[in-house]
Amino acid sequence: MSDTLNDSPRTLPSDPSMTADAGGEAWESIASLRSMSALMLLIDGRFPAGGHAHSGGFEAAAANEKVTDIASMEQFLLGRLHTTGLVAAAFAGSSCLSFGRAARMSDEIGHAAFSESLAALDAEFDARTPSPVLRVVSRRLGRQLVRAGRRIWPHPLVEELARLPGQGVHQPIAFGVVAGAAGQPPVLAATAAAQESITGPATASVRLLGLDPFEVNALLARLADDVATVGAGGFAAASSSPADLPASAGYLIDISAEVHATWEVRLFAS
Amino acid sequence: MRSHAVLDIGSSQTTQGVTRSIIERMRSQGALVLRPTKEVLPGWSAQWNVPGTKPVMVRIVAGAAGPLGGDQLRLEVTVGKGAFLMLGAAAANLVLPGVHGEQSRSDVSITVAEGGTLIWNPGLQIAARNCHHTTLSTIDLAAGARLYAREEIALGRFGEEPGRFRQRMRVIRDGKPVYDQELAIGSGAPGWNSAAVTGNRRSLGTIVIVDPQRAALPQSQAMVADTAVMELSDEATLISSLAPDAIELGRRLDAAFNGLLADA
C-alpha cells in the first residue's frame, strides 16, 4: 500500500502552512489525504456494514481445529488470506475497475456496461463459493455494504447496484464498487479486501478466546507483507476476464462453515 | 515429455432403436495411453435415467512414470450428443519432481454435448516430495448434459511432505460457471496446512455431480466426518471431503455419495 502511495505523483498543497517537511517526507496532496480518510472509514471495524457479526470461519476453526493460540492463528490467517482473501481482492479490484470505467462513460452506456460486468463477476464469484451457507452470508454482507455505501458515498452507480434484482451481489463485488464511490483506486480496493479477509477473524479471536489484543494486532502488523502481496496479486489479476480471476479455495473453511451453521449456539453468524 | 491425447465419443442408433456410444477418434501419446475396456457400470449410474444408451469405457494407462517435472500433458475429450463415456485412470499417479526442478503441467479439456453423459475419474494424484506441478481441468457441459467428476489428492506419500502442487477444476454448464476451485499446497501457498485449507489432513477430494433431473437434496443426511455435501445450483452438487489418508478419503466420498442416492 505504501509503495503505491510513494510512487504516485505528488502535488504540493497550495497552503504554505502545510508544506512543513515531516522527517524529510513531503506531504501528500489534500486530495490523497481526503482519499485516505475515506479508506480508513471504509475499513474501520465500526463501519456499519454488518461485518462484526461474522468470524470468517474462525469460530468453527477455534472449536474443531484447536486454533486457540497466536501460532495456530497465524497459520489460519495466512491460509485464509492467500485463498479466500486473494479471491476477494481480485473481485473487489475488478468491480472497482468496472466502476471506474462506467463512471467515465455517459450514464446510459456506462450503467448498462456496469450492470453487465457486475453480473458476470457475480456468477464467477458464486462458482468460487461452493458452500451455500457462505453464499448466503456473502450476499447478505454485500447488501448491507450497499445499504451503507449509498448513504455514505452517494453515487449513481451505487444506486444502480442497489437496484439489481434478486439477492444483490457478493460482498467483494459490492466492496469494490463502494470503494470506487469512496474515491479509491482498484489497487487499494483489492488490498483493503485482502486486509478485511483477516481482520474479521482476528477481531473474533479476541472476543471468542480472549487472546491478548496486543498480540493479535502485532500478528496483523506482521502480516502486512502478505496483505500487500495478496492485494497486489489480486489487483494484477483484476483486469483479466472474470473467468480467469483466481479461484483459490479454503477447503476446510467451506466444510466447517456447513457444519457451523448447524450449531444450536454460536456467537457469530459465520 | 510432451503428451497430447485426444478422445472423441459420438453416438449412433442401432436398428433396434438403442443408442450406442462410439469412439470416433482416439489418439494416445507418450505418457497418456488410452485403452478401451469392457467394464460393469457402477450401479448408481442407473439412477441417471439414460436407458438404452450403451456407454464407451476408456482407461488412461500411464505410458511413463510421473508426471515428472518438465512433463507437459494434454488431454482433450469430447462427448457428443446423447453419448455416454466413462473415462478413468487405471491407477494412481505419482507426481514427481524433475531432475532439474522444472515444473510439470497437465491440461484437461472436456466438452459434453446436449444429452451427453460423462463419468470422469482421473484417479488419485499423489503429490510427492519436491514435486512442482499444476493441473488445470475444464469441463464444459451443454444444457442437459450429465457429469460425475471425482478428484482425489494425496498430500505426499507416507510420512512425506508434499512439494508444490496446484490443481484447478472449472465446470461450466450452458456457458455459465458452476464450479471453479483451485487447491494450492506446498511452498508458495502460505498457510495451506492450516485450519483454513487442509488442517493437517493428508488427503482431500471432491465429487461434482451435474444432473438436470436431480431430485431435491435430502433434508438431513448421515454426517460423514470432515465431509460436506453442498448444493451448487438446482442441477449441481458438490461433495468435498478431507481425510487422514487416501483410503479413508475414498470411504468418506463414497459414504457421502451413497447418502445422496439413498434418499433420491
GROMACS .gro file of C-alpha atoms in nm, chain A residues 62-174:
model
  113
   62ALA     CA    1  -1.132  -2.248   1.711
   63ALA     CA    2  -1.379  -2.513   1.824
   64ASN     CA    3  -1.297  -2.801   1.587
   65GLU     CA    4  -0.940  -2.742   1.478
   66LYS     CA    5  -0.785  -2.618   1.802
   67VAL     CA    6  -0.690  -2.281   1.660
   68THR     CA    7  -0.654  -2.139   2.007
   69ASP     CA    8  -0.318  -1.961   2.020
   70ILE     CA    9  -0.128  -1.698   1.824
   71ALA     CA   10   0.086  -1.953   1.636
   72SER     CA   11  -0.204  -2.159   1.500
   73MET     CA   12  -0.400  -1.842   1.438
   74GLU     CA   13  -0.116  -1.703   1.226
   75GLN     CA   14  -0.132  -2.011   1.004
   76PHE     CA   15  -0.511  -1.984   0.982
   77LEU     CA   16  -0.492  -1.617   0.882
   78LEU     CA   17  -0.219  -1.691   0.625
   79GLY     CA   18  -0.427  -1.972   0.477
   80ARG     CA   19  -0.738  -1.758   0.464
   81LEU     CA   20  -0.555  -1.455   0.323
   82HIS     CA   21  -0.392  -1.650   0.040
   83THR     CA   22  -0.712  -1.834  -0.059
   84THR     CA   23  -1.042  -1.654   0.001
   85GLY     CA   24  -0.853  -1.329   0.065
   86LEU     CA   25  -0.689  -1.343  -0.278
   87VAL     CA   26  -1.020  -1.418  -0.448
   88ALA     CA   27  -1.188  -1.130  -0.260
   89ALA     CA   28  -0.901  -0.895  -0.355
   90ALA     CA   29  -0.925  -0.985  -0.724
   91PHE     CA   30  -1.303  -0.949  -0.737
   92ALA     CA   31  -1.301  -0.622  -0.541
   93GLY     CA   32  -1.027  -0.489  -0.769
   94SER     CA   33  -1.220  -0.598  -1.075
   95SER     CA   34  -1.553  -0.445  -0.970
   96CYS     CA   35  -1.369  -0.125  -0.874
   97LEU     CA   36  -1.221  -0.118  -1.227
   98SER     CA   37  -1.571  -0.163  -1.370
   99PHE     CA   38  -1.690   0.124  -1.152
  100GLY     CA   39  -1.412   0.349  -1.282
  101ARG     CA   40  -1.479   0.258  -1.645
  102ALA     CA   41  -1.854   0.315  -1.612
  103ALA     CA   42  -1.808   0.641  -1.424
  104ARG     CA   43  -1.612   0.781  -1.719
  105MET     CA   44  -1.886   0.692  -1.972
  106SER     CA   45  -2.219   0.854  -2.040
  107ASP     CA   46  -2.486   0.745  -1.795
  108GLU     CA   47  -2.685   0.522  -2.026
  109ILE     CA   48  -2.396   0.327  -2.181
  110GLY     CA   49  -2.193   0.329  -1.861
  111HIS     CA   50  -2.475   0.191  -1.646
  112ALA     CA   51  -2.560  -0.088  -1.889
  113ALA     CA   52  -2.194  -0.196  -1.921
  114PHE     CA   53  -2.157  -0.172  -1.543
  115SER     CA   54  -2.456  -0.397  -1.468
  116GLU     CA   55  -2.337  -0.647  -1.726
  117SER     CA   56  -1.982  -0.669  -1.591
  118LEU     CA   57  -2.105  -0.699  -1.232
  119ALA     CA   58  -2.342  -0.982  -1.330
  120ALA     CA   59  -2.051  -1.170  -1.490
  121LEU     CA   60  -1.833  -1.114  -1.182
  122ASP     CA   61  -2.114  -1.223  -0.954
  123ALA     CA   62  -2.168  -1.550  -1.143
  124GLU     CA   63  -1.795  -1.624  -1.126
  125PHE     CA   64  -1.777  -1.547  -0.755
  126ASP     CA   65  -2.076  -1.776  -0.699
  127ALA     CA   66  -1.886  -2.060  -0.870
  128ARG     CA   67  -1.595  -1.994  -0.633
  129THR     CA   68  -1.818  -2.013  -0.324
  130PRO     CA   69  -1.937  -2.373  -0.314
  131SER     CA   70  -2.078  -2.355   0.039
  132PRO     CA   71  -2.446  -2.249   0.027
  133VAL     CA   72  -2.410  -2.113   0.381
  134LEU     CA   73  -2.121  -1.888   0.278
  135ARG     CA   74  -2.300  -1.778  -0.040
  136VAL     CA   75  -2.594  -1.654   0.167
  137VAL     CA   76  -2.357  -1.480   0.410
  138SER     CA   77  -2.161  -1.314   0.130
  139ARG     CA   78  -2.473  -1.180  -0.041
  140ARG     CA   79  -2.614  -1.056   0.289
  141LEU     CA   80  -2.289  -0.872   0.363
  142GLY     CA   81  -2.296  -0.733   0.009
  143ARG     CA   82  -2.646  -0.592   0.059
  144GLN     CA   83  -2.553  -0.443   0.396
  145LEU     CA   84  -2.247  -0.279   0.240
  146VAL     CA   85  -2.452  -0.131  -0.045
  147ARG     CA   86  -2.710  -0.003   0.202
  148ALA     CA   87  -2.440   0.175   0.399
  149GLY     CA   88  -2.241   0.285   0.094
  150ARG     CA   89  -2.528   0.454  -0.089
  151ARG     CA   90  -2.588   0.681   0.210
  152ILE     CA   91  -2.226   0.746   0.297
  153TRP     CA   92  -2.081   0.797  -0.054
  154PRO     CA   93  -2.388   0.864  -0.273
  155HIS     CA   94  -2.320   0.779  -0.638
  156PRO     CA   95  -2.548   0.682  -0.932
  157LEU     CA   96  -2.355   0.357  -0.983
  158VAL     CA   97  -2.404   0.254  -0.621
  159GLU     CA   98  -2.775   0.322  -0.677
  160GLU     CA   99  -2.752   0.100  -0.985
  161LEU     CA  100  -2.612  -0.174  -0.763
  162ALA     CA  101  -2.889  -0.125  -0.507
  163ARG     CA  102  -3.147  -0.164  -0.786
  164LEU     CA  103  -3.019  -0.503  -0.907
  165PRO     CA  104  -3.291  -0.767  -0.879
  166GLY     CA  105  -3.256  -1.072  -0.654
  167GLN     CA  106  -3.039  -1.110  -0.351
  168GLY     CA  107  -2.780  -0.849  -0.452
  169VAL     CA  108  -2.416  -0.909  -0.535
  170HIS     CA  109  -2.149  -1.086  -0.333
  171GLN     CA  110  -1.961  -0.884  -0.071
  172PRO     CA  111  -1.625  -0.835  -0.252
  173ILE     CA  112  -1.801  -0.710  -0.565
  174ALA     CA  113  -2.006  -0.463  -0.362
   0.00000   0.00000   0.00000
